[in-house]
Amino acid sequence: MAESHGNEGATAHTEADGGHKAPFPPFQKDTFASQLVSLLIAFVALYLIVSRIALPRVGGVLDARQNKIEGDLSGAQKLTDDSDAALKAYESELAAARSRAQAIGTETREKLNAASEAERKTLEERLSVKLAEAEKTIAATREAAMSNVRGIASEAAAAIVQRLTGTVPDGQSVDRAVDASLKG
């Protein structure tokens, strides 16, 4: 029932205009000038709202962002400068520490070399004393052995000559022969 009522109203309106459909209202010639005036008023009002309210707010936001960015950049530059200064201080401290370590190493090396040189000299002195004593002992042992060797050689030579010839040789001639053979 609502449909028939709605259709009847639309049909009645069309019939009242003489069967022609009405043009789209913004394109009606008799209201065109007033529409242009209202459009102009709307654009002026929009311009005033945008220029007085919206643009200053956007400009303020942009300025605040720019100030924030500049502040962050200056803070970053300050931190970079601080880190560079800290790095230079660290490098200089590291170089000083290396220098001290090398000096300590050199000093320790010199002390150890001096101590080892002193110990070496002491050891050489003790060894030279022991060597002299050993040489004396060897010389005494050699003389004792040589005197025994001379006696043994004389006895052996006399026994060999007696065995080969059957006669006992003269002791002096055997001693001279042994001495000649021992000398060379």
PDB file of C-alpha atoms in Angstrom:
ATOM      1  CA  MET A   1       0.000   0.000   0.000  1.00  0.00           C
ATOM      2  CA  ALA A   2       2.887   2.316   0.654  1.00  0.00           C
ATOM      3  CA  GLU A   3       4.185   1.641  -2.799  1.00  0.00           C
ATOM      4  CA  SER A   4       1.037   2.695  -4.512  1.00  0.00           C
ATOM      5  CA  HIS A   5       0.875   5.868  -2.497  1.00  0.00           C
ATOM      6  CA  GLY A   6       4.461   6.770  -3.376  1.00  0.00           C
ATOM      7  CA  ASN A   7       3.917   6.119  -7.054  1.00  0.00           C
ATOM      8  CA  GLU A   8       0.746   8.169  -7.135  1.00  0.00           C
ATOM      9  CA  GLY A   9       2.548  11.183  -5.678  1.00  0.00           C
ATOM     10  CA  ALA A  10       5.321  11.021  -8.249  1.00  0.00           C
ATOM     11  CA  THR A  11       2.793  10.653 -11.050  1.00  0.00           C
ATOM     12  CA  ALA A  12       0.787  13.560  -9.751  1.00  0.00           C
ATOM     13  CA  HIS A  13       3.805  15.801  -9.607  1.00  0.00           C
ATOM     14  CA  THR A  14       4.760  14.956 -13.161  1.00  0.00           C
ATOM     15  CA  GLU A  15       1.259  15.553 -14.405  1.00  0.00           C
ATOM     16  CA  ALA A  16       1.096  18.903 -12.676  1.00  0.00           C
ATOM     17  CA  ASP A  17       4.089  20.158 -14.624  1.00  0.00           C
ATOM     18  CA  GLY A  18       2.459  19.305 -17.835  1.00  0.00           C
ATOM     19  CA  GLY A  19       4.068  15.965 -18.347  1.00  0.00           C
ATOM     20  CA  HIS A  20       7.615  17.274 -18.575  1.00  0.00           C
ATOM     21  CA  LYS A  21      10.219  16.332 -16.091  1.00  0.00           C
ATOM     22  CA  ALA A  22      11.844  19.180 -14.145  1.00  0.00           C
ATOM     23  CA  PRO A  23      15.546  19.865 -14.855  1.00  0.00           C
ATOM     24  CA  PHE A  24      18.249  19.097 -12.252  1.00  0.00           C
ATOM     25  CA  PRO A  25      18.038  21.982  -9.719  1.00  0.00           C
ATOM     26  CA  PRO A  26      21.657  23.186  -9.931  1.00  0.00           C
ATOM     27  CA  PHE A  27      21.237  23.548 -13.676  1.00  0.00           C
ATOM     28  CA  GLN A  28      18.067  25.621 -13.558  1.00  0.00           C
ATOM     29  CA  LYS A  29      18.636  28.964 -15.263  1.00  0.00           C
ATOM     30  CA  ASP A  30      16.559  31.065 -12.934  1.00  0.00           C
ATOM     31  CA  THR A  31      18.536  29.952  -9.787  1.00  0.00           C
ATOM     32  CA  PHE A  32      21.957  29.914 -11.446  1.00  0.00           C
ATOM     33  CA  ALA A  33      23.074  33.395 -10.292  1.00  0.00           C
ATOM     34  CA  SER A  34      22.092  32.796  -6.689  1.00  0.00           C
ATOM     35  CA  GLN A  35      23.936  29.459  -6.805  1.00  0.00           C
ATOM     36  CA  LEU A  36      27.092  31.230  -8.014  1.00  0.00           C
ATOM     37  CA  VAL A  37      26.805  33.763  -5.193  1.00  0.00           C
ATOM     38  CA  SER A  38      26.336  31.020  -2.596  1.00  0.00           C
ATOM     39  CA  LEU A  39      29.292  29.127  -4.138  1.00  0.00           C
ATOM     40  CA  LEU A  40      31.421  32.259  -3.901  1.00  0.00           C
ATOM     41  CA  ILE A  41      30.359  32.785  -0.280  1.00  0.00           C
ATOM     42  CA  ALA A  42      31.152  29.126   0.510  1.00  0.00           C
ATOM     43  CA  PHE A  43      34.616  29.385  -1.085  1.00  0.00           C
ATOM     44  CA  VAL A  44      35.380  32.647   0.744  1.00  0.00           C
ATOM     45  CA  ALA A  45      34.252  31.097   4.031  1.00  0.00           C
ATOM     46  CA  LEU A  46      36.300  27.974   3.318  1.00  0.00           C
ATOM     47  CA  TYR A  47      39.303  30.131   2.414  1.00  0.00           C
ATOM     48  CA  LEU A  48      38.972  32.129   5.627  1.00  0.00           C
ATOM     49  CA  ILE A  49      38.612  28.970   7.731  1.00  0.00           C
ATOM     50  CA  VAL A  50      41.576  27.302   6.081  1.00  0.00           C
ATOM     51  CA  SER A  51      43.813  30.385   6.100  1.00  0.00           C
ATOM     52  CA  ARG A  52      42.950  31.527   9.639  1.00  0.00           C
ATOM     53  CA  ILE A  53      42.520  28.234  11.457  1.00  0.00           C
ATOM     54  CA  ALA A  54      43.785  25.168   9.589  1.00  0.00           C
ATOM     55  CA  LEU A  55      46.944  26.535   7.951  1.00  0.00           C
ATOM     56  CA  PRO A  56      48.334  28.111  11.154  1.00  0.00           C
ATOM     57  CA  ARG A  57      47.772  24.818  12.973  1.00  0.00           C
ATOM     58  CA  VAL A  58      49.481  22.861  10.175  1.00  0.00           C
ATOM     59  CA  GLY A  59      52.259  25.474  10.080  1.00  0.00           C
ATOM     60  CA  GLY A  60      52.659  25.167  13.848  1.00  0.00           C
ATOM     61  CA  VAL A  61      52.872  21.395  13.580  1.00  0.00           C
ATOM     62  CA  LEU A  62      55.422  21.694  10.754  1.00  0.00           C
ATOM     63  CA  ASP A  63      57.452  24.236  12.751  1.00  0.00           C
ATOM     64  CA  ALA A  64      57.319  22.004  15.821  1.00  0.00           C
ATOM     65  CA  ARG A  65      58.468  19.039  13.726  1.00  0.00           C
ATOM     66  CA  GLN A  66      61.254  21.102  12.175  1.00  0.00           C
ATOM     67  CA  ASN A  67      62.369  22.302  15.621  1.00  0.00           C
ATOM     68  CA  LYS A  68      62.240  18.728  16.935  1.00  0.00           C
ATOM     69  CA  ILE A  69      64.273  17.475  13.960  1.00  0.00           C
ATOM     70  CA  GLU A  70      66.839  20.267  14.376  1.00  0.00           C
ATOM     71  CA  GLY A  71      67.033  19.554  18.109  1.00  0.00           C
ATOM     72  CA  ASP A  72      67.514  15.855  17.439  1.00  0.00           C
ATOM     73  CA  LEU A  73      70.175  16.590  14.817  1.00  0.00           C
ATOM     74  CA  SER A  74      72.033  18.955  17.143  1.00  0.00           C
ATOM     75  CA  GLY A  75      71.775  16.365  19.933  1.00  0.00           C
ATOM     76  CA  ALA A  76      73.090  13.693  17.580  1.00  0.00           C
ATOM     77  CA  GLN A  77      75.937  15.985  16.519  1.00  0.00           C
ATOM     78  CA  LYS A  78      76.759  16.664  20.175  1.00  0.00           C
ATOM     79  CA  LEU A  79      76.735  12.938  20.920  1.00  0.00           C
ATOM     80  CA  THR A  80      78.929  12.315  17.863  1.00  0.00           C
ATOM     81  CA  ASP A  81      81.379  14.967  19.045  1.00  0.00           C
ATOM     82  CA  ASP A  82      81.338  13.501  22.558  1.00  0.00           C
ATOM     83  CA  SER A  83      81.933   9.988  21.223  1.00  0.00           C
ATOM     84  CA  ASP A  84      84.769  11.252  19.011  1.00  0.00           C
ATOM     85  CA  ALA A  85      86.342  12.977  22.013  1.00  0.00           C
ATOM     86  CA  ALA A  86      85.900   9.830  24.105  1.00  0.00           C
ATOM     87  CA  LEU A  87      87.445   7.739  21.322  1.00  0.00           C
ATOM     88  CA  LYS A  88      90.442  10.082  21.110  1.00  0.00           C
ATOM     89  CA  ALA A  89      90.848   9.978  24.894  1.00  0.00           C
ATOM     90  CA  TYR A  90      90.587   6.172  24.814  1.00  0.00           C
ATOM     91  CA  GLU A  91      93.163   5.930  22.034  1.00  0.00           C
ATOM     92  CA  SER A  92      95.568   8.239  23.866  1.00  0.00           C
ATOM     93  CA  GLU A  93      95.123   6.251  27.101  1.00  0.00           C
ATOM     94  CA  LEU A  94      95.630   3.029  25.158  1.00  0.00           C
ATOM     95  CA  ALA A  95      98.817   4.407  23.585  1.00  0.00           C
ATOM     96  CA  ALA A  96     100.054   5.516  27.016  1.00  0.00           C
ATOM     97  CA  ALA A  97      99.242   2.091  28.466  1.00  0.00           C
ATOM     98  CA  ARG A  98     101.090   0.390  25.607  1.00  0.00           C
ATOM     99  CA  SER A  99     104.069   2.663  26.201  1.00  0.00           C
ATOM    100  CA  ARG A 100     104.040   1.882  29.928  1.00  0.00           C
ATOM    101  CA  ALA A 101     103.715  -1.836  29.190  1.00  0.00           C
ATOM    102  CA  GLN A 102     106.664  -1.701  26.800  1.00  0.00           C
ATOM    103  CA  ALA A 103     108.718   0.213  29.378  1.00  0.00           C
ATOM    104  CA  ILE A 104     107.824  -2.324  32.062  1.00  0.00           C
ATOM    105  CA  GLY A 105     108.654  -5.172  29.680  1.00  0.00           C
ATOM    106  CA  THR A 106     111.991  -3.603  28.769  1.00  0.00           C
ATOM    107  CA  GLU A 107     112.828  -2.945  32.418  1.00  0.00           C
ATOM    108  CA  THR A 108     111.872  -6.490  33.404  1.00  0.00           C
ATOM    109  CA  ARG A 109     113.848  -7.927  30.493  1.00  0.00           C
ATOM    110  CA  GLU A 110     116.921  -5.894  31.520  1.00  0.00           C
ATOM    111  CA  LYS A 111     116.574  -7.008  35.151  1.00  0.00           C
ATOM    112  CA  LEU A 112     116.215 -10.638  34.101  1.00  0.00           C
ATOM    113  CA  ASN A 113     119.170 -10.347  31.717  1.00  0.00           C
ATOM    114  CA  ALA A 114     121.308  -8.789  34.463  1.00  0.00           C
ATOM    115  CA  ALA A 115     120.240 -11.455  36.955  1.00  0.00           C
ATOM    116  CA  SER A 116     120.889 -14.261  34.482  1.00  0.00           C
ATOM    117  CA  GLU A 117     124.256 -12.717  33.540  1.00  0.00           C
ATOM    118  CA  ALA A 118     125.253 -12.529  37.218  1.00  0.00           C
ATOM    119  CA  GLU A 119     124.077 -16.098  37.763  1.00  0.00           C
ATOM    120  CA  ARG A 120     125.963 -17.205  34.643  1.00  0.00           C
ATOM    121  CA  LYS A 121     129.180 -15.549  35.874  1.00  0.00           C
ATOM    122  CA  THR A 122     128.805 -17.144  39.312  1.00  0.00           C
ATOM    123  CA  LEU A 123     128.183 -20.512  37.699  1.00  0.00           C
ATOM    124  CA  GLU A 124     131.176 -20.055  35.359  1.00  0.00           C
ATOM    125  CA  GLU A 125     133.400 -19.205  38.341  1.00  0.00           C
ATOM    126  CA  ARG A 126     132.252 -22.282  40.255  1.00  0.00           C
ATOM    127  CA  LEU A 127     132.680 -24.425  37.146  1.00  0.00           C
ATOM    128  CA  SER A 128     136.157 -23.012  36.459  1.00  0.00           C
ATOM    129  CA  VAL A 129     137.170 -23.821  40.071  1.00  0.00           C
ATOM    130  CA  LYS A 130     135.766 -27.344  39.677  1.00  0.00           C
ATOM    131  CA  LEU A 131     137.447 -27.648  36.268  1.00  0.00           C
ATOM    132  CA  ALA A 132     140.825 -26.612  37.733  1.00  0.00           C
ATOM    133  CA  GLU A 133     140.390 -29.132  40.527  1.00  0.00           C
ATOM    134  CA  ALA A 134     139.393 -31.813  38.006  1.00  0.00           C
ATOM    135  CA  GLU A 135     142.401 -30.976  35.817  1.00  0.00           C
ATOM    136  CA  LYS A 136     144.700 -31.273  38.846  1.00  0.00           C
ATOM    137  CA  THR A 137     143.104 -34.593  39.732  1.00  0.00           C
ATOM    138  CA  ILE A 138     143.425 -35.794  36.129  1.00  0.00           C
ATOM    139  CA  ALA A 139     147.071 -34.679  35.965  1.00  0.00           C
ATOM    140  CA  ALA A 140     147.847 -36.455  39.244  1.00  0.00           C
ATOM    141  CA  THR A 141     145.998 -39.546  38.073  1.00  0.00           C
ATOM    142  CA  ARG A 142     147.807 -39.402  34.729  1.00  0.00           C
ATOM    143  CA  GLU A 143     151.205 -39.110  36.403  1.00  0.00           C
ATOM    144  CA  ALA A 144     150.393 -42.008  38.691  1.00  0.00           C
ATOM    145  CA  ALA A 145     149.116 -44.012  35.748  1.00  0.00           C
ATOM    146  CA  MET A 146     152.114 -43.104  33.618  1.00  0.00           C
ATOM    147  CA  SER A 147     154.526 -44.087  36.355  1.00  0.00           C
ATOM    148  CA  ASN A 148     152.673 -47.354  36.714  1.00  0.00           C
ATOM    149  CA  VAL A 149     152.583 -47.727  32.938  1.00  0.00           C
ATOM    150  CA  ARG A 150     156.333 -47.136  32.752  1.00  0.00           C
ATOM    151  CA  GLY A 151     156.970 -49.754  35.419  1.00  0.00           C
ATOM    152  CA  ILE A 152     154.521 -52.201  33.826  1.00  0.00           C
ATOM    153  CA  ALA A 153     155.973 -51.516  30.374  1.00  0.00           C
ATOM    154  CA  SER A 154     159.523 -52.075  31.671  1.00  0.00           C
ATOM    155  CA  GLU A 155     158.540 -55.348  33.315  1.00  0.00           C
ATOM    156  CA  ALA A 156     156.600 -56.477  30.228  1.00  0.00           C
ATOM    157  CA  ALA A 157     159.478 -55.554  27.893  1.00  0.00           C
ATOM    158  CA  ALA A 158     161.994 -57.414  30.083  1.00  0.00           C
ATOM    159  CA  ALA A 159     159.706 -60.478  30.190  1.00  0.00           C
ATOM    160  CA  ILE A 160     159.208 -60.391  26.406  1.00  0.00           C
ATOM    161  CA  VAL A 161     162.954 -60.067  25.721  1.00  0.00           C
ATOM    162  CA  GLN A 162     163.719 -62.895  28.176  1.00  0.00           C
ATOM    163  CA  ARG A 163     161.095 -65.089  26.610  1.00  0.00           C
ATOM    164  CA  LEU A 164     162.295 -64.408  23.076  1.00  0.00           C
ATOM    165  CA  THR A 165     166.015 -64.532  23.711  1.00  0.00           C
ATOM    166  CA  GLY A 166     166.172 -66.654  26.795  1.00  0.00           C
ATOM    167  CA  THR A 167     168.533 -64.183  28.583  1.00  0.00           C
ATOM    168  CA  VAL A 168     167.594 -61.563  31.193  1.00  0.00           C
ATOM    169  CA  PRO A 169     168.095 -58.090  29.739  1.00  0.00           C
ATOM    170  CA  ASP A 170     169.858 -55.219  31.512  1.00  0.00           C
ATOM    171  CA  GLY A 171     167.346 -53.022  33.529  1.00  0.00           C
ATOM    172  CA  GLN A 172     168.858 -49.732  32.341  1.00  0.00           C
ATOM    173  CA  SER A 173     168.675 -50.597  28.666  1.00  0.00           C
ATOM    174  CA  VAL A 174     165.030 -51.732  29.086  1.00  0.00           C
ATOM    175  CA  ASP A 175     164.184 -48.433  30.896  1.00  0.00           C
ATOM    176  CA  ARG A 176     165.832 -46.378  28.102  1.00  0.00           C
ATOM    177  CA  ALA A 177     163.906 -48.293  25.428  1.00  0.00           C
ATOM    178  CA  VAL A 178     160.577 -47.814  27.310  1.00  0.00           C
ATOM    179  CA  ASP A 179     161.288 -44.069  27.822  1.00  0.00           C
ATOM    180  CA  ALA A 180     162.116 -43.651  24.122  1.00  0.00           C
ATOM    181  CA  SER A 181     158.915 -45.400  23.077  1.00  0.00           C
ATOM    182  CA  LEU A 182     156.762 -43.380  25.551  1.00  0.00           C
ATOM    183  CA  LYS A 183     158.205 -40.042  24.357  1.00  0.00           C
ATOM    184  CA  GLY A 184     157.410 -40.622  20.913  1.00  0.00           C
TER     185      GLY A 184
END
